CSV table of C-alpha atoms in Angstrom, one decimal:
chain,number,residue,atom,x,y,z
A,1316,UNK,CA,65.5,1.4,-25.9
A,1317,UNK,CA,68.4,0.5,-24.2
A,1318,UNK,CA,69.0,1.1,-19.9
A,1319,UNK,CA,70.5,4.3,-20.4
A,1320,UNK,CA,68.7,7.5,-20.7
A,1321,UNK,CA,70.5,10.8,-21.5
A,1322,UNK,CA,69.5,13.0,-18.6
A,1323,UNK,CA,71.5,16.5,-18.2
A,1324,UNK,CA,74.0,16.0,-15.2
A,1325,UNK,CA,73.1,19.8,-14.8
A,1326,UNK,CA,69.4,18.7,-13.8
A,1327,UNK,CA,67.9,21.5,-11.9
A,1328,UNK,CA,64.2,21.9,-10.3
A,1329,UNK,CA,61.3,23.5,-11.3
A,1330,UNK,CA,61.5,21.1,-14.3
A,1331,UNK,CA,60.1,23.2,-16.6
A,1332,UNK,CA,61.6,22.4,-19.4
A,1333,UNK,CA,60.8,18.5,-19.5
A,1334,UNK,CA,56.9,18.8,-20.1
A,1335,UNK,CA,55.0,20.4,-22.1
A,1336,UNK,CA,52.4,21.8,-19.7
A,1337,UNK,CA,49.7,24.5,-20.7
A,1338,UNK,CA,48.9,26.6,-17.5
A,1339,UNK,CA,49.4,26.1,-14.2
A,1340,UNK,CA,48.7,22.5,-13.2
A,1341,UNK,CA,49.2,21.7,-9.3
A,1342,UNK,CA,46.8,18.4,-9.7
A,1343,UNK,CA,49.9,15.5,-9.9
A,1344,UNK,CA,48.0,13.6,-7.3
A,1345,UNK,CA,44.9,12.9,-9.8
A,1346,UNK,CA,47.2,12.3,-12.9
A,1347,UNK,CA,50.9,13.0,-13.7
A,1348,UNK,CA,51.7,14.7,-17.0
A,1349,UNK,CA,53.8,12.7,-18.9
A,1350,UNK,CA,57.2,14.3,-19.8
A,1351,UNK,CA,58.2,14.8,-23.3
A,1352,UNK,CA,60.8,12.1,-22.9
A,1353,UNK,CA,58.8,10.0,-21.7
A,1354,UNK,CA,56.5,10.3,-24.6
A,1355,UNK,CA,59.1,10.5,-27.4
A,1356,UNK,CA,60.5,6.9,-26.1
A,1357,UNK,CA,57.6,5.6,-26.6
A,1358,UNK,CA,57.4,6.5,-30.4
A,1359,UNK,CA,60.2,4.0,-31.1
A,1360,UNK,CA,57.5,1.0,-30.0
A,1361,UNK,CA,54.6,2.5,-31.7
A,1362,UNK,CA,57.1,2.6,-35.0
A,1363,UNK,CA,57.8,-0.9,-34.4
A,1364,UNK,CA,53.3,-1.3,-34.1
A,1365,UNK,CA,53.0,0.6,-37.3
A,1366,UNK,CA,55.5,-2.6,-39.0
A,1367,UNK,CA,57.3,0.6,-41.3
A,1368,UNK,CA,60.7,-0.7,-40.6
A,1369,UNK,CA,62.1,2.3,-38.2
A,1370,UNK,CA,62.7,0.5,-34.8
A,1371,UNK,CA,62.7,-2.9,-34.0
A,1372,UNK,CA,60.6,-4.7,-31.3
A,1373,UNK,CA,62.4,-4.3,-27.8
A,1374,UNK,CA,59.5,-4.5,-25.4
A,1375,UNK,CA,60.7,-7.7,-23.5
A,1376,UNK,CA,63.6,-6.0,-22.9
A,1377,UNK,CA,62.2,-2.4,-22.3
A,1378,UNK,CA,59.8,-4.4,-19.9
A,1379,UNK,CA,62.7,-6.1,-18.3
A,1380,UNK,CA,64.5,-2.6,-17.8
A,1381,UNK,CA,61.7,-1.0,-16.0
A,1382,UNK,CA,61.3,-3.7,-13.8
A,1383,UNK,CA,64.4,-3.7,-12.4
A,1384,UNK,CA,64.6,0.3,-12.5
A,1385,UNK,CA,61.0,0.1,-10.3
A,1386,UNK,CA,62.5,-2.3,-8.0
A,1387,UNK,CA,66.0,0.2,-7.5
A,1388,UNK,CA,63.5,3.0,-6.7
A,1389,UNK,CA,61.6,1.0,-3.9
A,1390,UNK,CA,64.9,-1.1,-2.5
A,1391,UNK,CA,63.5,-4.8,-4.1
A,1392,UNK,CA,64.6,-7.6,-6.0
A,1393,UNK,CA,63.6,-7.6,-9.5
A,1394,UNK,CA,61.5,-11.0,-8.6
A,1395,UNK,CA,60.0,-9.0,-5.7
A,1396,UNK,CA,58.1,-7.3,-8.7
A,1397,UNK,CA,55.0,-8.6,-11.0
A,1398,UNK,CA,53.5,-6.1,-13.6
A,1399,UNK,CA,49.7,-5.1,-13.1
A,1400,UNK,CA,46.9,-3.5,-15.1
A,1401,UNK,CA,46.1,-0.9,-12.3
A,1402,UNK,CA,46.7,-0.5,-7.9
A,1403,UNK,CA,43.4,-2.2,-7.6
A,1404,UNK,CA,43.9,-5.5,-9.2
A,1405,UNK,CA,46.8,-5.7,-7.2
A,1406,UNK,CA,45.4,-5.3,-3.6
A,1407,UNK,CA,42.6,-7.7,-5.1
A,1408,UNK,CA,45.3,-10.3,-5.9
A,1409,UNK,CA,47.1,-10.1,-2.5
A,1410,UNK,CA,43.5,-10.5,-0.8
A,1411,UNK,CA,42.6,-13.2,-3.1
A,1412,UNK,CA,45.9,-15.0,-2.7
A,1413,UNK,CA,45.8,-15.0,1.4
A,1414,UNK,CA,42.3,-16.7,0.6
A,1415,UNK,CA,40.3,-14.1,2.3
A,1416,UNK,CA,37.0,-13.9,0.9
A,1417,UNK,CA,34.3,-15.8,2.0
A,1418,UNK,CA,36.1,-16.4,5.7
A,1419,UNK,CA,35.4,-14.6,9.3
A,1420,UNK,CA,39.4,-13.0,9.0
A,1421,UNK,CA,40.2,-9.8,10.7
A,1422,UNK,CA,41.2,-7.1,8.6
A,1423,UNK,CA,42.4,-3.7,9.7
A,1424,UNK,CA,42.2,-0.3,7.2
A,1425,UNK,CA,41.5,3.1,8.2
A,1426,UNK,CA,39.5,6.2,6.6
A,1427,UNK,CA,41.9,7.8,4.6
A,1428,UNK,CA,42.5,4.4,2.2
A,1429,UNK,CA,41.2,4.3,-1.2
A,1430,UNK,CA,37.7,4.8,-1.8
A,1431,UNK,CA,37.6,1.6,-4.0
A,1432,UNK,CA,39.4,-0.6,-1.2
A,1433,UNK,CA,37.3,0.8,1.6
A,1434,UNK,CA,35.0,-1.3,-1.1
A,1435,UNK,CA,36.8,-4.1,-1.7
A,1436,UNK,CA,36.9,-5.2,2.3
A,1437,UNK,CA,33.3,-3.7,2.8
A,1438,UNK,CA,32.4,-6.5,0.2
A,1439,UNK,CA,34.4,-8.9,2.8
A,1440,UNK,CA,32.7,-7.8,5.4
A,1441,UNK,CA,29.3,-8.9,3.7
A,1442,UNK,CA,30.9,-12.5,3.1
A,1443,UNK,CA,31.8,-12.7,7.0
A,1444,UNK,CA,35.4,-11.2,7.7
A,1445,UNK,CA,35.4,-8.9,10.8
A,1446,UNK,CA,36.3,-5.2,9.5
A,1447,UNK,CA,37.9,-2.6,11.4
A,1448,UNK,CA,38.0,0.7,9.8
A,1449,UNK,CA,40.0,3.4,11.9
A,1450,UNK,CA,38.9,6.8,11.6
A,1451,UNK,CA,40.9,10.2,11.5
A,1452,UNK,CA,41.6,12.5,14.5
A,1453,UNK,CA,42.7,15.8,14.1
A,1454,UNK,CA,43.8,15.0,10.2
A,1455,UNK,CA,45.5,11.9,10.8
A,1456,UNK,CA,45.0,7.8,11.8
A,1457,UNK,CA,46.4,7.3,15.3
A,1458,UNK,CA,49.3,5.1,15.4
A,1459,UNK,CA,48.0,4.4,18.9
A,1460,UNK,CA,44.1,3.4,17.5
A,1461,UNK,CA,46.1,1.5,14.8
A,1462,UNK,CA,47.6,-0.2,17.9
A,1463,UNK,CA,44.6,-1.4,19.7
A,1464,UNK,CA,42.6,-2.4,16.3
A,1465,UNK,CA,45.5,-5.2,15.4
A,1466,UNK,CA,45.0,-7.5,18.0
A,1467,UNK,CA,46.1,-11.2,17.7
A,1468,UNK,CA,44.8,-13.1,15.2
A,1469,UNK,CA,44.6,-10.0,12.5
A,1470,UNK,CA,44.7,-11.3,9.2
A,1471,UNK,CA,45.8,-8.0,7.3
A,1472,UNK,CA,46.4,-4.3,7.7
A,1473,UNK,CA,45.7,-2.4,4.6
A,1474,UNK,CA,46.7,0.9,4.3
A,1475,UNK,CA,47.5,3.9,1.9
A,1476,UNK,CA,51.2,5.5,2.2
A,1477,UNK,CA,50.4,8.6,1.4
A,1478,UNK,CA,46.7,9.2,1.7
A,1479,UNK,CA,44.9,10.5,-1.6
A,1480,UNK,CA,42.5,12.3,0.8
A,1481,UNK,CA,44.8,14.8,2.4
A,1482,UNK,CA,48.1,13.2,2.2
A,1483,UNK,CA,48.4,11.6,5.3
A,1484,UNK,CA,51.4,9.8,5.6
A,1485,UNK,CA,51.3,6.4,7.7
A,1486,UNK,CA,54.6,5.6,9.5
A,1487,UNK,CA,55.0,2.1,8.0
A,1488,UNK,CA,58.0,1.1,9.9
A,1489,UNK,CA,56.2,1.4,12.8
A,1490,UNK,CA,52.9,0.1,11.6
A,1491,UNK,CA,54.4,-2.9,9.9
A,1492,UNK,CA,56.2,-3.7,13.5
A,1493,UNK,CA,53.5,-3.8,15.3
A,1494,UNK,CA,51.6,-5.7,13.1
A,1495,UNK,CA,53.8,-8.1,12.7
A,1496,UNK,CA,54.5,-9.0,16.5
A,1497,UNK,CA,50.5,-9.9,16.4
A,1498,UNK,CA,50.6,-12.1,13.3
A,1499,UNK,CA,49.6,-10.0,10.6
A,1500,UNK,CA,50.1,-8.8,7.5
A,1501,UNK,CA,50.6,-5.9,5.9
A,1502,UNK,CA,49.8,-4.3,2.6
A,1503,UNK,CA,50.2,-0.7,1.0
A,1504,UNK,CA,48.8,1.2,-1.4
A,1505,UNK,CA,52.0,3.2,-2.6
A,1506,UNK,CA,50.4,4.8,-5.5
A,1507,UNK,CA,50.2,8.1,-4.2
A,1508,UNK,CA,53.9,7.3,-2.6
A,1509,UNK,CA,56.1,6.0,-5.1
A,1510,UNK,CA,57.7,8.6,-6.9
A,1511,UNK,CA,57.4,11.5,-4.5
A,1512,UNK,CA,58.5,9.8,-1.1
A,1513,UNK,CA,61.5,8.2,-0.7
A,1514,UNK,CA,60.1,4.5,0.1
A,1515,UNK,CA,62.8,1.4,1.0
A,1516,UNK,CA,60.6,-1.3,1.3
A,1517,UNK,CA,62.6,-3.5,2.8
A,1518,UNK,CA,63.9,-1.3,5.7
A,1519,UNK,CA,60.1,-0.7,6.3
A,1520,UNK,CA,59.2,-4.1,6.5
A,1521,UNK,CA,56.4,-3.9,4.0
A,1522,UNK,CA,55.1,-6.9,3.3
A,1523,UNK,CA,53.2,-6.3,-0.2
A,1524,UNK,CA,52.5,-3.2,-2.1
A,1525,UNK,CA,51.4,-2.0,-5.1
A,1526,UNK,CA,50.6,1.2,-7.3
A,1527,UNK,CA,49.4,2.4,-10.9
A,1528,UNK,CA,52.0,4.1,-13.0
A,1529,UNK,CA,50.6,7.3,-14.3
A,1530,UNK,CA,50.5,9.8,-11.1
A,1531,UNK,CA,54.5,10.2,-9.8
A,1532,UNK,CA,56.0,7.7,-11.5
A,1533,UNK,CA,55.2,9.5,-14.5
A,1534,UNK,CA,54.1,6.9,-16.7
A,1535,UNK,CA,50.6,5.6,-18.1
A,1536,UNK,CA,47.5,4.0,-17.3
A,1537,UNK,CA,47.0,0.0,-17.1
A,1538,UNK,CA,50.3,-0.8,-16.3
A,1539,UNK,CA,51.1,-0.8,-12.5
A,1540,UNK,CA,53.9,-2.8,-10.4
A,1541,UNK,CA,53.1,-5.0,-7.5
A,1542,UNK,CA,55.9,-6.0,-4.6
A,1543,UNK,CA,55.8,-9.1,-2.7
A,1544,UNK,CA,58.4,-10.0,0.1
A,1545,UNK,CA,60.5,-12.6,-1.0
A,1546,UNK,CA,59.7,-14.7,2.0
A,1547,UNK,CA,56.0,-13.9,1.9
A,1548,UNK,CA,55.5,-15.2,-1.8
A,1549,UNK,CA,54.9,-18.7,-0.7
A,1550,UNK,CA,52.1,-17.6,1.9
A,1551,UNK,CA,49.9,-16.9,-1.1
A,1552,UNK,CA,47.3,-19.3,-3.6
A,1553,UNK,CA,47.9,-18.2,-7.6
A,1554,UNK,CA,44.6,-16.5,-8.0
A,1555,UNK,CA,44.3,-16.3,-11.7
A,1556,UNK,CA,46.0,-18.5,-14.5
A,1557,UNK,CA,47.6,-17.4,-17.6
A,1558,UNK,CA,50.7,-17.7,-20.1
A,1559,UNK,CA,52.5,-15.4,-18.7
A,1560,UNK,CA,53.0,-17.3,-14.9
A,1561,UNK,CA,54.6,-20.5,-17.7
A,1562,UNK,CA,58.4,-21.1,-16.9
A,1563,UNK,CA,58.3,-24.4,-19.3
A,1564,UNK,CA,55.4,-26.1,-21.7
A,1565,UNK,CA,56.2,-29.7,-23.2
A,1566,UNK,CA,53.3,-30.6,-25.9
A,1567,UNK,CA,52.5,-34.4,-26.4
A,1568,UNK,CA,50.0,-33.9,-29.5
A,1569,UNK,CA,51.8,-32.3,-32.6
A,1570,UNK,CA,53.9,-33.9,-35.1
A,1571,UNK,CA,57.0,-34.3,-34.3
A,1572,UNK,CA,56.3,-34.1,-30.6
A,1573,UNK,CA,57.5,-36.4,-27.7
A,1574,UNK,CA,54.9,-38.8,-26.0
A,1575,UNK,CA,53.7,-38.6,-22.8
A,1576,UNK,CA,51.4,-39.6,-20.4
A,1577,UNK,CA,49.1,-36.4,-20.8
A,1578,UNK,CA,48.5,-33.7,-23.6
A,1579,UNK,CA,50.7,-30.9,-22.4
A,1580,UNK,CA,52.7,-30.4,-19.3
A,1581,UNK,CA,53.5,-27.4,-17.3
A,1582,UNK,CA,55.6,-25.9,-15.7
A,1583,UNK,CA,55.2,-22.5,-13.5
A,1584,UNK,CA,57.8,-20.2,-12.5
A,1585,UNK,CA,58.5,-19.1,-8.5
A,1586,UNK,CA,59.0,-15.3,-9.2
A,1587,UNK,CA,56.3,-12.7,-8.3
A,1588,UNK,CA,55.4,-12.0,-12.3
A,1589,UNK,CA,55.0,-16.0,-12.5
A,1590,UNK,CA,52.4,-15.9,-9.7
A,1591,UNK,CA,50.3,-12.3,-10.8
A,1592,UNK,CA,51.5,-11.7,-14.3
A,1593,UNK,CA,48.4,-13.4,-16.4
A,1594,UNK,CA,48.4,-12.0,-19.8
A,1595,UNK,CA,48.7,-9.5,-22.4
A,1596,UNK,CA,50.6,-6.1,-20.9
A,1597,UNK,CA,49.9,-2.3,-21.9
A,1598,UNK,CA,53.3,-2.3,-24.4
A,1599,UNK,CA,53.2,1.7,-24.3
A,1600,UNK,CA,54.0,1.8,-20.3
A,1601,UNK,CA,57.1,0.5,-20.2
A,1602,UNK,CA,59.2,2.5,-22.3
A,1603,UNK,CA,57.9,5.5,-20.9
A,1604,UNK,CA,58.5,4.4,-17.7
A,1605,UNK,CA,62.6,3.7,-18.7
A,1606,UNK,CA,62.6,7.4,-19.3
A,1607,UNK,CA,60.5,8.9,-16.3
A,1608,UNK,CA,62.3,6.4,-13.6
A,1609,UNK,CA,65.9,7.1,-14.9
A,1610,UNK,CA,64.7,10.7,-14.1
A,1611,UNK,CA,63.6,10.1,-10.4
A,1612,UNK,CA,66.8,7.4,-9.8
A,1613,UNK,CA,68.9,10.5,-11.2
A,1614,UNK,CA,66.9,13.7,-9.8
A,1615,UNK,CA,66.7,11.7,-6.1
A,1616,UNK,CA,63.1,11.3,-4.5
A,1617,UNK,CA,64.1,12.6,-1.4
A,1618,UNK,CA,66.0,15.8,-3.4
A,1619,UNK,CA,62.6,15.9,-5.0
A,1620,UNK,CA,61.0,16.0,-1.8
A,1621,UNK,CA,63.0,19.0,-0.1
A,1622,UNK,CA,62.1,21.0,-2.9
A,1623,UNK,CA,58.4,20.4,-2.9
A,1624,UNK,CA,58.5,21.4,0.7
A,1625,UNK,CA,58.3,24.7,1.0
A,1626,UNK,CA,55.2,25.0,-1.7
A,1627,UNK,CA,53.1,22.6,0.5
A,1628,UNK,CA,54.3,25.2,4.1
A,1629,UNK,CA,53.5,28.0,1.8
A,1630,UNK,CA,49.9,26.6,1.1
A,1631,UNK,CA,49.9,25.0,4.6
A,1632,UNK,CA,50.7,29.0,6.3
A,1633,UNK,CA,48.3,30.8,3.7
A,1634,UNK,CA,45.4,29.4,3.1
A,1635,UNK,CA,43.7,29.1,6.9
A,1636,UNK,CA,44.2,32.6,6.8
A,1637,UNK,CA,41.9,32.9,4.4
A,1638,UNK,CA,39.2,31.1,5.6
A,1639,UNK,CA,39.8,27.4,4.7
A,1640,UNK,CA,39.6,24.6,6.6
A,1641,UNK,CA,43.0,22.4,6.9
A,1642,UNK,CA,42.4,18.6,6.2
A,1643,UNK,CA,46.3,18.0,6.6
A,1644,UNK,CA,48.7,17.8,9.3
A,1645,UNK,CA,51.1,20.7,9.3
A,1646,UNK,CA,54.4,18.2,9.8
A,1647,UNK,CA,53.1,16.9,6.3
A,1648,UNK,CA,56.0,15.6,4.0
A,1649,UNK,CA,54.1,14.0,1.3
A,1650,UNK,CA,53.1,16.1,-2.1
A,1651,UNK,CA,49.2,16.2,-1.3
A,1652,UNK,CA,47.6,19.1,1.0
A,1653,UNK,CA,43.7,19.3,0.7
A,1654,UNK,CA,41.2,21.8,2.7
A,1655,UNK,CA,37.7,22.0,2.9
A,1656,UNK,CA,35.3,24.8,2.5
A,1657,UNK,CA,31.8,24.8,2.1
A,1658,UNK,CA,30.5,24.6,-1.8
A,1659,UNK,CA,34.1,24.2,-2.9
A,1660,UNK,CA,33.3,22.8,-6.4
A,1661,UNK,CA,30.7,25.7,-7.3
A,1662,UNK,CA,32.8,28.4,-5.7
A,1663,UNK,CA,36.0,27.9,-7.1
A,1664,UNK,CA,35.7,26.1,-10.4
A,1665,UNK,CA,35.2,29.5,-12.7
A,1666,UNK,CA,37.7,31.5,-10.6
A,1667,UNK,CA,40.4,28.4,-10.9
A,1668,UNK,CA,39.3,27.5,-15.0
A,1669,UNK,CA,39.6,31.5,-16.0
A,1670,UNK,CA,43.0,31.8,-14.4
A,1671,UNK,CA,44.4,28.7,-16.4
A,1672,UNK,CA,45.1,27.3,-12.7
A,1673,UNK,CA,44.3,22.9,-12.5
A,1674,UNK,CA,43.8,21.5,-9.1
A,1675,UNK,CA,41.6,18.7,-7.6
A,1676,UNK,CA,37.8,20.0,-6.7
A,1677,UNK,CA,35.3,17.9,-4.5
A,1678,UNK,CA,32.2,19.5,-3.6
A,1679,UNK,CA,33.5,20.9,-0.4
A,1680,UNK,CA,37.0,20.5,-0.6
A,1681,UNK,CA,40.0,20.6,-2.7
A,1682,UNK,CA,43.3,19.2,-3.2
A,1683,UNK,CA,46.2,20.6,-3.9
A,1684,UNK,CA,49.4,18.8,-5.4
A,1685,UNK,CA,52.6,20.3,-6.5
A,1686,UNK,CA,55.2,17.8,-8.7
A,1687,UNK,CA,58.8,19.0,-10.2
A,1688,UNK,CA,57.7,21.3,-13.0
A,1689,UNK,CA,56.3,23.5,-10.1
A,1690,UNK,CA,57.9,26.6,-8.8
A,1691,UNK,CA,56.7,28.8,-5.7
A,1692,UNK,CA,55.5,31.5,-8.6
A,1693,UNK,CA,52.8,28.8,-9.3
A,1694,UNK,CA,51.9,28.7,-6.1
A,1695,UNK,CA,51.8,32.6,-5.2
A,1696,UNK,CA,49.2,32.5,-8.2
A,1697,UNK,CA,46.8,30.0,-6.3
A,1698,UNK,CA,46.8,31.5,-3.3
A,1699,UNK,CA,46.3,35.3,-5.5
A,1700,UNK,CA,43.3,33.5,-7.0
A,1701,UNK,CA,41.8,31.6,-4.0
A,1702,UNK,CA,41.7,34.7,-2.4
């Protein structure tokens, strides 16, 4: 693939007409549906798998392209950005590379983070670092509790963007200032962000972040991007080892080779991918990534955004009146709005499954999550049927 995609200048929203969606799906926040683009640019690499001749092998280029086109999305370098397997491995790798485990550090998170880094720093916690987990008030994380938790001498603030509870939406400007002027770090999970907020991380201040690739970027699964600062790359330890981090190898035991002192010599590169990028990559992701981020860079997040809006108000308006509990704030911008009701999972499933209708269920509470093939006739359904 080349760094062009044909998109229609004409591009209008609901999007329709790019997927190939069976009912009504409002579940983006669990996994994004993968537009037909996106899946017939990846046919081109799996001709090129199958050896029969038809395409030729452009993955270190297709992998390139996306790189860069992730890094225009989020306002960052291109060597601000490594390739990971998953949002996970890359909050592991920024906790690992600070050299956190095992010490007393202070580390700040809150309630509405992912379930499996509430986890990861719980684990921390049983190795000796002091954890500080802020809990919700009236649907959202204080800034002002987030204030008194980082005091001086905080290690690291870690925090979702856009929380996959209810959708909470930290102000990271904000949070990344005050942390700072105390020391610390700060790291975000963007997963639930990228793709549906407009994010700029360097106007934010962010100091590392990271996300998977199949909910709004539209992509796959294990193949994620991770963002480090530029100046922040040479606070952390490499981690992990692999081919992939080598800028240069001179051998010292073949024929023909040089001689030297010792068998091989290496070289590292000083990028982000030379200090997280390890080994073999999920090929498929990127050139369905080239497709689904030209789409966003074109469409506009923040046009994307405004049009989403009044489906989440409509939701937001109509469903306490019918008996549901709110678990989001009403000023919500992000594409995630959940409520709770007692029994949720048994009450609703069959009602939701007969009407063809896909959202999130927990077993007393649901989430709701509108993306661009959505239209306010999807939503006048749920609300018919949740009734």
């Amino acid at each position: 693939m080349n760094e062009q995609v044909a998109l229609s200048p004409e591009f209008t929203l609901p999007a329709k007409n790019l997927f190939a969606i069976k009912g009504t799906y409002i579940n983006a926040a669990y996994t994004h549906p993968m537009s037909i683009g996106s899946a017939e640019s990846i046919t081109s690499y799996l001709d090129f798998r199958q050896a029969n001749g038809k395409s030729p092998d452009t993955i270190v280029e297709d992998r390139n392209t996306a790189r860069k086109l992730f890094a225009r999305l989020i306002n960052a370098e291109a060597d601000e950005i490594s390739w990971i397997p998953s949002t996970m491995v890359g909050e592991n790798l920024i906790v690992n590379g600070l050299g956190l485990p095992g010490t007393n550090a202070r580390i700040v998170t809150d309630a509405y983070h992912f379930d499996g880094s509430l986890y990861l720093y719980n684990e921390l916690a049983k190795q000796g670092a002091t954890v500080q987990i802020i809990l919700p008030k009236n649907n959202k994380i204080e800034m002002a509790d987030m204030d008194a938790a980082i005091k001086p001498g905080t290690k690291l603030v870690a925090v979702s963007m856009v929380s996959m509870i209810n959708g909470f939406q930290h102000d990271i400007k904000a949070l990344c200032a005050i942390a700072h002027s105390r020391g610390a770090l700060v790291y975000a999970d963007i997963i639930q962000a990228a793709g549906a907020v407009p994010i700029d991380v360097h106007d934010l201040g962010i100091d590392f972040c990271a996300c998977a690739t199949y909910k709004w970027l539209m992509g796959d699964f294990g193949s994620g991007f991770l963002y480090v600062r530029k100046d922040r790359l040479a606070l952390l330890k490499r981690s992990q080892f692999g081919y992939r981090q080598i800028n240069d190898m001179q051998s010292h035991v073949f024929p023909f080779d040089t001689a030297g002192n010792q068998p091989f010599e290496f070289s590292a590169g000083d990028t982000a991918r030379h200090y997280f990028e390890v080994g073999t990559l999920s090929n498929t992701a990127a050139p369905a990534l080239i497709f689904s981020l030209h789409y966003l860079l074109h469409t506009g997040v923040d046009k994307i955004q405004q049009y989403r809006q009044p489906l989440i108000d409509k939701l937001q308006q109509e469903l306490p009146r019918l008996g549901y509990q709110p678990m989001t704030p009403a000023d919500s911008t992000s594409p995630i709005v959940s409520f709770a009701i007692l029994g949720a999972e048994k009450k609703l499933q069959k009602k939701l499954s007969d009407a063809g209708i896909n959202i999130q269920l927990y077993e007393n509470r649901f989430r709701i999550s509108p993306s661009v093939y959505n239209s306010m006739d999807d939503i006048v359904k749920l609300i018919a049927v949740l009734s």
